[in-house]
Tab-separated table of C-alpha atoms in Angstrom:
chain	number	residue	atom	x	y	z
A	27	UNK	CA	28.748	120.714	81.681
A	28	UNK	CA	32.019	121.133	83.680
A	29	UNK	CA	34.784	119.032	83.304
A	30	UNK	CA	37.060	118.269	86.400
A	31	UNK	CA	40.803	118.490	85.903
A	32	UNK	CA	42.739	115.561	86.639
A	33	UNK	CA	46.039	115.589	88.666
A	34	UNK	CA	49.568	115.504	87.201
A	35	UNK	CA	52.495	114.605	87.897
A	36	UNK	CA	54.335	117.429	86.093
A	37	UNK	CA	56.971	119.098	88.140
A	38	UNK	CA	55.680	121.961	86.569
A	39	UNK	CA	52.333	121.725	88.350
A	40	UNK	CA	53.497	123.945	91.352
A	41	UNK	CA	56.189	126.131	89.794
A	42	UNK	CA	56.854	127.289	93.879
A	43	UNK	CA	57.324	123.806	94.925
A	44	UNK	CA	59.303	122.434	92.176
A	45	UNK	CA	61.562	125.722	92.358
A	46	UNK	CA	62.450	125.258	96.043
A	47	UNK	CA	63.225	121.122	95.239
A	48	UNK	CA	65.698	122.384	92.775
A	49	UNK	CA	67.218	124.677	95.117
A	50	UNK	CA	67.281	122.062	97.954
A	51	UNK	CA	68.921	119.683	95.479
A	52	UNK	CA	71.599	122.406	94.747
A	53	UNK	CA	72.201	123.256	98.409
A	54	UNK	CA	72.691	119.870	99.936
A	55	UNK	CA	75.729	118.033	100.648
A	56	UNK	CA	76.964	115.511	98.628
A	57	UNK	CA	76.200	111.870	99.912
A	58	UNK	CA	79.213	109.963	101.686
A	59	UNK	CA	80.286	107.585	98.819
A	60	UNK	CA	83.486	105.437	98.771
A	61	UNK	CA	85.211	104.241	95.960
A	62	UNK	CA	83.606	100.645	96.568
A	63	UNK	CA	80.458	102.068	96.589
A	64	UNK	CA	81.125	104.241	93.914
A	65	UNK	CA	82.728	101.282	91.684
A	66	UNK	CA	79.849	98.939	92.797
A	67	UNK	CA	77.294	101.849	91.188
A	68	UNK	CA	79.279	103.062	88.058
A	69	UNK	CA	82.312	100.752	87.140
A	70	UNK	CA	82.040	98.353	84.281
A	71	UNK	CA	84.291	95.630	83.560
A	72	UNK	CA	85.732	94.970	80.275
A	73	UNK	CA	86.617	91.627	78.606
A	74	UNK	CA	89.937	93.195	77.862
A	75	UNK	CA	90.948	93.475	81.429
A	76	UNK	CA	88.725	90.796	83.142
A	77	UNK	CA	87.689	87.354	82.476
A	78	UNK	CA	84.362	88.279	84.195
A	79	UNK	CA	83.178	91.142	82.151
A	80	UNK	CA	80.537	93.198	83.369
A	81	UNK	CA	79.233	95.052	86.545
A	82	UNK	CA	81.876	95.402	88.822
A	83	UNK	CA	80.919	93.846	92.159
A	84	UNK	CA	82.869	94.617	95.194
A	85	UNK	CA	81.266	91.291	97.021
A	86	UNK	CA	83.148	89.009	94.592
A	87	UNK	CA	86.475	89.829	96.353
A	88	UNK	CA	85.501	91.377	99.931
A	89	UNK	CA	89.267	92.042	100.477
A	90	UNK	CA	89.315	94.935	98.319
A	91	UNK	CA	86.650	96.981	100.298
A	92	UNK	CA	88.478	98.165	102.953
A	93	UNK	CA	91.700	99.087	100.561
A	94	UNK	CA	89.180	101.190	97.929
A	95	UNK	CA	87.328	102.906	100.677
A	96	UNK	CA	90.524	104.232	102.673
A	97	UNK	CA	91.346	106.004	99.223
A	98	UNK	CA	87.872	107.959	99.329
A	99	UNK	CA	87.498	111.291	99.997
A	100	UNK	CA	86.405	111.144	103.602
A	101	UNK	CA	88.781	108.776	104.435
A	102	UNK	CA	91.368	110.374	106.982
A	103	UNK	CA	94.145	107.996	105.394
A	104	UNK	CA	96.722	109.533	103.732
A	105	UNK	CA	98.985	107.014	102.339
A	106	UNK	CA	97.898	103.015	101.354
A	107	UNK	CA	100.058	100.140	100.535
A	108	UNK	CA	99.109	96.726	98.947
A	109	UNK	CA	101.388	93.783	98.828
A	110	UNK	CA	99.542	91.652	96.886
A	111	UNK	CA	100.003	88.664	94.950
A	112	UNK	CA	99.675	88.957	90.830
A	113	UNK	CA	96.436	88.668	89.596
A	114	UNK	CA	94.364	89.398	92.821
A	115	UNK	CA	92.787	92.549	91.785
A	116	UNK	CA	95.197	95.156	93.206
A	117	UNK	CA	95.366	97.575	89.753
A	118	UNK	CA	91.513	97.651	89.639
A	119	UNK	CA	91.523	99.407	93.195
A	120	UNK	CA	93.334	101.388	91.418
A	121	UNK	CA	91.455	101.988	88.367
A	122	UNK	CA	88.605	102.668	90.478
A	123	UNK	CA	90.294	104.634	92.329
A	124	UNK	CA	91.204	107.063	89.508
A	125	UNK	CA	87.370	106.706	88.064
A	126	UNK	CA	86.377	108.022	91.790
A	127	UNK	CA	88.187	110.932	91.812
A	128	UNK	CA	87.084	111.922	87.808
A	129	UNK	CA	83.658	111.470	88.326
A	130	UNK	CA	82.919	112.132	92.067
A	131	UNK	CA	85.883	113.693	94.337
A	132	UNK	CA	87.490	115.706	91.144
A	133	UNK	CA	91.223	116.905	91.515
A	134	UNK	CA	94.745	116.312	89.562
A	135	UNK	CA	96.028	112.720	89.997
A	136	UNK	CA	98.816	110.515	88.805
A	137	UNK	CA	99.385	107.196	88.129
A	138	UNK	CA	102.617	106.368	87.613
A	139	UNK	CA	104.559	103.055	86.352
A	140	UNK	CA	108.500	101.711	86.403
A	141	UNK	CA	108.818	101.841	82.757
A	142	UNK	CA	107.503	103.449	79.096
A	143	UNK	CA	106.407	99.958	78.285
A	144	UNK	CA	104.765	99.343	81.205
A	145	UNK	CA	103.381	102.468	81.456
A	146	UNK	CA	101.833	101.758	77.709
A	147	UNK	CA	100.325	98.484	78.666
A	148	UNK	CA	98.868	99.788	81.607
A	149	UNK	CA	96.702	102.483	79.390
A	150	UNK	CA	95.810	99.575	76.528
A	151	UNK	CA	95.194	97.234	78.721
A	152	UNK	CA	93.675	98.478	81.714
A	153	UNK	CA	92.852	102.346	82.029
A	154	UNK	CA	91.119	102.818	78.396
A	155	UNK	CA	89.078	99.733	78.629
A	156	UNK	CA	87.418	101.489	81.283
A	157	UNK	CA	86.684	104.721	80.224
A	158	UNK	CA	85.311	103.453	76.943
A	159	UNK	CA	83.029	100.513	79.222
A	160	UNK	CA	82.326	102.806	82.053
A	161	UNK	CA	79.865	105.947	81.054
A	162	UNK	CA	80.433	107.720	84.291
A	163	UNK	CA	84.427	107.937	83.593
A	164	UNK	CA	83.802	109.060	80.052
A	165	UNK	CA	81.064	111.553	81.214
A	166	UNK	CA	83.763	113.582	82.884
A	167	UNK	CA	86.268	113.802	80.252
A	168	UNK	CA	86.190	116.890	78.974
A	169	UNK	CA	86.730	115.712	75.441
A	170	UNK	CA	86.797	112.048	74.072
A	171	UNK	CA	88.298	112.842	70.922
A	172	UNK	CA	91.384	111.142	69.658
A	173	UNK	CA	93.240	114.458	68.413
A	174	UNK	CA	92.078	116.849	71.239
A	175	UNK	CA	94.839	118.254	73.726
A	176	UNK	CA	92.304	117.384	76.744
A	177	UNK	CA	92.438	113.921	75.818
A	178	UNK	CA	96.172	112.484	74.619
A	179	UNK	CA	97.929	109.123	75.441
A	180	UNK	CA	99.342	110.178	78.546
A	181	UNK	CA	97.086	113.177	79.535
A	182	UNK	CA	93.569	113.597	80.046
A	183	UNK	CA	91.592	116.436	81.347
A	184	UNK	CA	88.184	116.216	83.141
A	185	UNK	CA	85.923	118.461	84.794
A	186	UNK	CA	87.653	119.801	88.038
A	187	UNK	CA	90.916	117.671	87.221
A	188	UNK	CA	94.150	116.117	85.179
A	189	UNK	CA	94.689	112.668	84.538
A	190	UNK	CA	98.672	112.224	84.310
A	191	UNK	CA	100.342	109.384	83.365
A	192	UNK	CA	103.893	108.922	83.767
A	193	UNK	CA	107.019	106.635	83.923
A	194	UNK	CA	110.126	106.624	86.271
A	195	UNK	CA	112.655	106.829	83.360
A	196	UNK	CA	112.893	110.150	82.769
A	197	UNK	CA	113.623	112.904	86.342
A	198	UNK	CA	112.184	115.472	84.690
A	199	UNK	CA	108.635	114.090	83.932
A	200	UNK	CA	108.732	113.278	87.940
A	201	UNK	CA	109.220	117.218	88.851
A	202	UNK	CA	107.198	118.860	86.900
A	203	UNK	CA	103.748	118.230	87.757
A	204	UNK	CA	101.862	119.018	91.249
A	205	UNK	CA	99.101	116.344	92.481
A	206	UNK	CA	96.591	115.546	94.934
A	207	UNK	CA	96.200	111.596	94.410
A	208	UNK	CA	99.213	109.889	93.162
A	209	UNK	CA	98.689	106.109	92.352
A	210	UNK	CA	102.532	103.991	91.712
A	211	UNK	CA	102.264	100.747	90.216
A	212	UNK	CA	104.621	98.059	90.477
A	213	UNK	CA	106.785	99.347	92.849
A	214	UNK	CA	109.461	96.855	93.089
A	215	UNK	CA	110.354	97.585	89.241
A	216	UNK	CA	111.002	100.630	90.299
A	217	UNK	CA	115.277	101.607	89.838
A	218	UNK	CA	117.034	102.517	93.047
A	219	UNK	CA	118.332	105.381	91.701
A	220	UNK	CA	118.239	107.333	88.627
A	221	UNK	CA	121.235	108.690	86.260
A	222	UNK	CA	120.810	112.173	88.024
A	223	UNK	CA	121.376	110.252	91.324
A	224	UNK	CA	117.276	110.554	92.767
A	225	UNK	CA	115.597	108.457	94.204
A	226	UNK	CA	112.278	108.186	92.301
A	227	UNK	CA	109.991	107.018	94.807
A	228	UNK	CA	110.948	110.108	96.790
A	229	UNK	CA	110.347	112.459	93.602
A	230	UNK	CA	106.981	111.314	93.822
A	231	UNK	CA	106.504	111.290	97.077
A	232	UNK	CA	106.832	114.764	96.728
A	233	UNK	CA	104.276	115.863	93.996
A	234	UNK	CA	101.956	115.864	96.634
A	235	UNK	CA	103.282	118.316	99.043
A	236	UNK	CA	100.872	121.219	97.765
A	237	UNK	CA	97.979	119.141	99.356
A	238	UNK	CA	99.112	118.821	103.002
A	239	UNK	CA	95.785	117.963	104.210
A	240	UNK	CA	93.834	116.035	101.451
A	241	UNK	CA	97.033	114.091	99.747
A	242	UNK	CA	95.869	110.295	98.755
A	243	UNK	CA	98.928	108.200	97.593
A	244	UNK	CA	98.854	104.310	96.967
A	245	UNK	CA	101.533	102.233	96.446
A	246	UNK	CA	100.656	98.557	94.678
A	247	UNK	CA	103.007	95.660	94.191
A	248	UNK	CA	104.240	91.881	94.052
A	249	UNK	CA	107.364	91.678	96.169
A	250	UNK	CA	110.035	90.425	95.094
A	251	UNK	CA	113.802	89.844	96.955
A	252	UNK	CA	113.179	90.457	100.641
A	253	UNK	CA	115.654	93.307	101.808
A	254	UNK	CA	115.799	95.150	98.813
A	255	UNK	CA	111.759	94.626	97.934
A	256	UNK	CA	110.507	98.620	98.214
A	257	UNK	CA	107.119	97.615	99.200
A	258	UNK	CA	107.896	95.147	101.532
A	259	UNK	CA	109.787	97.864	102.980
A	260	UNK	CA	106.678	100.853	102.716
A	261	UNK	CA	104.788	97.305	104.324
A	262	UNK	CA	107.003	97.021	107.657
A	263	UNK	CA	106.341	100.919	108.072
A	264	UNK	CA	102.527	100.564	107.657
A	265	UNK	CA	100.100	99.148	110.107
A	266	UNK	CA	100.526	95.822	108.561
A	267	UNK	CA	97.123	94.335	108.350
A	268	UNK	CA	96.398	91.117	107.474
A	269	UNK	CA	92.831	89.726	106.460
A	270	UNK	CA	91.874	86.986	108.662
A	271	UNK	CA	88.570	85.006	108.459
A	272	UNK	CA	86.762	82.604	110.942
A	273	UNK	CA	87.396	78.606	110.768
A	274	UNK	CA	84.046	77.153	109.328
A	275	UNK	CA	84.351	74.703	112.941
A	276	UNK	CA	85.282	76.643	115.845
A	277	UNK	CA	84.922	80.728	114.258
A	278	UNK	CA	88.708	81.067	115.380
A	279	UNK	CA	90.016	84.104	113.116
A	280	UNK	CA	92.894	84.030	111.443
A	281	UNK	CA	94.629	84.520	108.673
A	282	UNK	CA	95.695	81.747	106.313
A	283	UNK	CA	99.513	81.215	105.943
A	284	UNK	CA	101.477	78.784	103.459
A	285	UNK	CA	102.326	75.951	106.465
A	286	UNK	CA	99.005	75.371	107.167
A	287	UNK	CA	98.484	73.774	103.442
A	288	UNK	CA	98.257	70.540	103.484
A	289	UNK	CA	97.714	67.798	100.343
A	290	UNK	CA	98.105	64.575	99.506
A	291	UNK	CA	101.540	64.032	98.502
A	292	UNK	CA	101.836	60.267	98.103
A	293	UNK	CA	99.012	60.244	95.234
A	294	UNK	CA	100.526	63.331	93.263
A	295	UNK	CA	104.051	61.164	93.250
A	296	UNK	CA	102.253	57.982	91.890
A	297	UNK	CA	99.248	59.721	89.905
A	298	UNK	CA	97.272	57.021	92.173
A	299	UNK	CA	94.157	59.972	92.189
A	300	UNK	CA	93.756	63.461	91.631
A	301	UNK	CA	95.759	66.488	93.569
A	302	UNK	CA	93.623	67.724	96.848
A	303	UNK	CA	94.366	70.303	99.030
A	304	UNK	CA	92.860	71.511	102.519
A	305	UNK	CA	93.649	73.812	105.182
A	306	UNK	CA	94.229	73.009	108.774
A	307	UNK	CA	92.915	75.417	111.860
A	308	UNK	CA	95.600	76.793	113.840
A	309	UNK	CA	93.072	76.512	116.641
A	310	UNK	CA	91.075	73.547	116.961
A	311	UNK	CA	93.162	71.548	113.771
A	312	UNK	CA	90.276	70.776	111.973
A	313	UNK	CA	90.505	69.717	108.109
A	314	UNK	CA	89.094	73.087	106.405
A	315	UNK	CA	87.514	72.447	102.628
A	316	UNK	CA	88.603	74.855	99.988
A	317	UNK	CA	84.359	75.063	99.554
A	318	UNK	CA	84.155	76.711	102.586
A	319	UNK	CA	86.728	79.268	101.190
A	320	UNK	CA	84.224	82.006	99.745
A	321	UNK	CA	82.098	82.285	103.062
A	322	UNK	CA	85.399	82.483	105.048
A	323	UNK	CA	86.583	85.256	103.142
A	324	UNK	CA	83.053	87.013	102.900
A	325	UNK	CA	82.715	86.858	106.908
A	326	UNK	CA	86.283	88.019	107.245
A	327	UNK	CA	88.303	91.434	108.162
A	328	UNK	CA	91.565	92.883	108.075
A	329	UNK	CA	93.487	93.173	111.458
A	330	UNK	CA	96.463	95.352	112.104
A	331	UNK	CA	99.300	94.264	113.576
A	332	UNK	CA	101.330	98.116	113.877
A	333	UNK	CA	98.046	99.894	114.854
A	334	UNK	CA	100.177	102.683	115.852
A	335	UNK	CA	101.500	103.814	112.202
A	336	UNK	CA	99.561	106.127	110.468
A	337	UNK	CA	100.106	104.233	106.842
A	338	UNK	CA	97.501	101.967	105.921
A	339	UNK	CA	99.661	98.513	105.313
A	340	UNK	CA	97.740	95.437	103.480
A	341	UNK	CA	99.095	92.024	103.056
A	342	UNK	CA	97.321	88.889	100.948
A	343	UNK	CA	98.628	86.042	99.754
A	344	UNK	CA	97.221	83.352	97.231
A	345	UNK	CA	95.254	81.206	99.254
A	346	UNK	CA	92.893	83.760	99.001
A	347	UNK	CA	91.725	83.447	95.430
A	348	UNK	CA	88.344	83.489	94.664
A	349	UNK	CA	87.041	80.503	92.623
A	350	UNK	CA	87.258	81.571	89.141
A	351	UNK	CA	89.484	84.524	89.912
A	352	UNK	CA	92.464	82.559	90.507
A	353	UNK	CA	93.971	79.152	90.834
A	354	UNK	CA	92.255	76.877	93.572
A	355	UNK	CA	94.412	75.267	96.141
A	356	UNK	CA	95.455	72.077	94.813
A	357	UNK	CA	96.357	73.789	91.529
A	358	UNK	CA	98.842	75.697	94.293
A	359	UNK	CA	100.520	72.505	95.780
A	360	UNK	CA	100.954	71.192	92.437
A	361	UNK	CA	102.378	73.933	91.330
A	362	UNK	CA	105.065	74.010	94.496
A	363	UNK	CA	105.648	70.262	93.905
A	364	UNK	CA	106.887	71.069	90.312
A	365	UNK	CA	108.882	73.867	90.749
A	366	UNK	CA	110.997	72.548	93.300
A	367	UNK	CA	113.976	70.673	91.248
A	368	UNK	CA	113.503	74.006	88.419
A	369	UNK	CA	115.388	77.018	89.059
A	370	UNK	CA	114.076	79.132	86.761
A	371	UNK	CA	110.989	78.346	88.215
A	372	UNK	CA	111.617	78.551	91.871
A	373	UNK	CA	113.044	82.313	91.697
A	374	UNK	CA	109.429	83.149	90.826
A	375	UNK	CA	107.748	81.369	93.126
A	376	UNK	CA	107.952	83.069	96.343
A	377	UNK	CA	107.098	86.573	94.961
A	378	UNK	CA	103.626	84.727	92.401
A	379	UNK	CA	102.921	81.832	94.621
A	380	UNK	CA	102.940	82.872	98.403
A	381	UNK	CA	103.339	86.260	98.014
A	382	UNK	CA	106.512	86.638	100.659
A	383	UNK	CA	109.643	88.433	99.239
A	384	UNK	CA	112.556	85.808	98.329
A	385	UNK	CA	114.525	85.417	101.696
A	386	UNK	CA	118.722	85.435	101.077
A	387	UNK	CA	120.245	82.947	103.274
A	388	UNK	CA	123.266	83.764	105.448
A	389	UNK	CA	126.319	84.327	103.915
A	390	UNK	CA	128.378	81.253	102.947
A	391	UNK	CA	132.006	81.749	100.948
A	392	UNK	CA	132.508	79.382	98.538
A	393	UNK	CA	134.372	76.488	99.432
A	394	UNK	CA	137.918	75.378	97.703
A	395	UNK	CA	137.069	72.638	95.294
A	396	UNK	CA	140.084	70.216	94.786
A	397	UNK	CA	141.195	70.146	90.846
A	398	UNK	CA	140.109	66.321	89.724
A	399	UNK	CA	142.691	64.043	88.196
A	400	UNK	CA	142.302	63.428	84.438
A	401	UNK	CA	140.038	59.855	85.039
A	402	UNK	CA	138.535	60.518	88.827
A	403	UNK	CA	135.085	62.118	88.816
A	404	UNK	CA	134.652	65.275	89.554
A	405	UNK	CA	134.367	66.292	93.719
A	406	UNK	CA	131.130	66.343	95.488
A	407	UNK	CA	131.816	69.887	96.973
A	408	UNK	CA	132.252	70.521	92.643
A	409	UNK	CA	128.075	70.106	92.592
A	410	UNK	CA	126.188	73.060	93.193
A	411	UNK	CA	122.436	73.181	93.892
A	412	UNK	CA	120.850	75.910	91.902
A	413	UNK	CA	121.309	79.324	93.538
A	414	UNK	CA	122.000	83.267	92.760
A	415	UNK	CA	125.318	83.758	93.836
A	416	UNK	CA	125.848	87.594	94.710
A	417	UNK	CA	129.312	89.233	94.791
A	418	UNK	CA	130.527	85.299	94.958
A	419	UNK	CA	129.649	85.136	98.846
A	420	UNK	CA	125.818	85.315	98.876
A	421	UNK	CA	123.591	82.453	97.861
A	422	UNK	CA	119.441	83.568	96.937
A	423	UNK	CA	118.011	80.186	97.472
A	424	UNK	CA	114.536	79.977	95.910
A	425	UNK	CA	112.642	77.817	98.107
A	426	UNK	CA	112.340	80.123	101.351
């Protein structure tokens, strides 16, 4: 009685054939991945640094597609600058930025931060929450052990790499290390100058010369006081793109701006009925819905302005949030209707709320205030409306 074998599925079935898969499989080149595609595969959020743990999904904020990808390794882009508003997702480009080049385009990077305590909080708070969520980061460390050399506070070696971390307090932790990728955080914290008279944002600029032709360096920040904001300033260098997205009425593109905000004003004063908010087209002035916000922004695309600079430039402000990733519209205009009789709260504003550095007004000497008599009240001129007085001739209003 004979007994017919059965097929397998073993790869070890046709030693020839499985041999020459294997050797295909070693000989191939690697797949064209960006760092959204890359993050969209491997990253994992944690609830220490997100308030939507989980999968990272690219799709949730489009905007941050374009700005990942130009940092991959086919990208021809060399340097990248976001001028973002807080909260809108600009240090997880850079987190997966730094994931991307551990686990798939391996090399010596650096991210580096204004201060030691920044530079602290940006390890607790973002960077170690995703190794230990994200097994594809922590695959590539060489050693995930507390006490090991390869794997310190501020260091951490991987396979084909060097993770540095670093802060712009000390010159001499800025010149002694040699990059391909360099990441800077927070930019306008940055000092102007340090005690040995260097400029740090030069320093940097210049652990990268030993990669002439593969350098990657991002620069991410709020702005803060227009003429003296450093990314504003690496901004009006770029290409200065804006993301603009089609009007749910007429498909006109463009990209939203502060003016064309409008809400109901009376009803806030009088508490008559709830805050609303809606945009107006700059086209065909019809009433845009904040729920048509998340199609907008998922049919839209960023649009340079400089095409002929070679620095990718990009520019977003706050009407942009995502629902649940940020406060809605009306929670914006109710926000700007509060702050404007609070000076404390107003110098904030400009640089949280519509992400557009704090414009100085002209300069204005002060005026000479007659002395009062001992029962008139005091002059008008004496009355000051809240301002930043520079060098006694400058006024920083808050509301521009």
């Amino acid at each position: 009685m004979s007994i017919e074998a059965k097929p397998t599925d073993s790869p070890f079935a046709n030693p020839r054939q499985a041999g020459f898969a294997a050797f295909a499989r070693a000989v191939a080149p690697r797949k064209r991945v960006g760092v959204s595609q890359w993050s969209d595969d491997n990253m994992v959020l944690s609830s220490k640094a997100s308030s939507k743990p989980g999968k990272w999904q690219t799709s949730r904020n489009p905007p941050l597609r374009e700005p990942m990808d130009a940092m991959s390794a086919r990208s021809t882009v060399r340097d990248v600058v976001l001028m973002f508003p807080i909260q809108y997702g600009k240090t997880s480009v850079a987190i997966n930025a730094v994931g991307y080049c551990m686990d798939h385009d391996p090399g010596p990077v650096m991210v580096c931060l204004p201060g030691e305590v920044s530079m602290n909080k940006w390890i607790a708070q973002k960077l170690q929450p995703a190794i230990d969520e994200t097994p594809a980061m922590k695959r590539a460390l060489t050693s995930v052990a507390s006490r090991d050399s390869a794997n310190q506070r501020t260091f951490k070696d991987f396979a084909g790499g060097q993770l540095y971390l670093e802060h712009a307090g000390s010159p001499a932790r800025l010149k002694s290390t040699t990059v391909r990728t360099l990441i800077v955080d927070e930019v306008d914290e940055f000092a102007s100058n340090l005690h040995s008279g260097d400029d740090p944002l030069e320093m940097l600029e210049g652990r990268t010369s030993a990669y002439p032709n593969t350098y990657k360096r991002l620069y991410i920040s709020t702005p803060q006081i227009k003429g003296i904001s450093r990314i504003e300033a690496l901004w009006d260098k770029s290409d200065r793109r804006r993301y603009h997205v089609p009007c749910p009425h007429c498909g006109h593109m463009q990209h939203l701006q502060w003016a064309g905000l409008h809400w109901n004003k009376a009803d806030y004063k009088t508490g008559a009925a709830p805050m609303h908010a809606w945009y107006v087209c700059e086209d065909c002035g019809a009433e845009i819905e904040e729920h048509h916000k998340t199609a907008m922004i998922a049919a839209g695309e960023w649009r340079a302005t400089n095409p002929d600079s070679r620095t990718r430039g990009y520019h977003i402000n706050c009407l942009y949030y995502q629902f649940g990733l940020g406060p809605r519209w009306a929670d914006l205009a109710e926000r700007w209707l509060e702050v404007q009789n609070d000076p404390s709260s107003t110098t904030a504003w400009p640089s949280h709320g519509k992400t557009a550095p704090c414009a100085p007004c002209a300069t204005t000497p002060l005026p000479t205030v007659p002395s009062p008599t001992p029962c008139a009240p005091p002059h008008p001129a004496a009355w000051w409306p809240p301002q930043a007085w520079i060098r006694k001739t400058t006024a920083w209003p808050c509301t521009s």
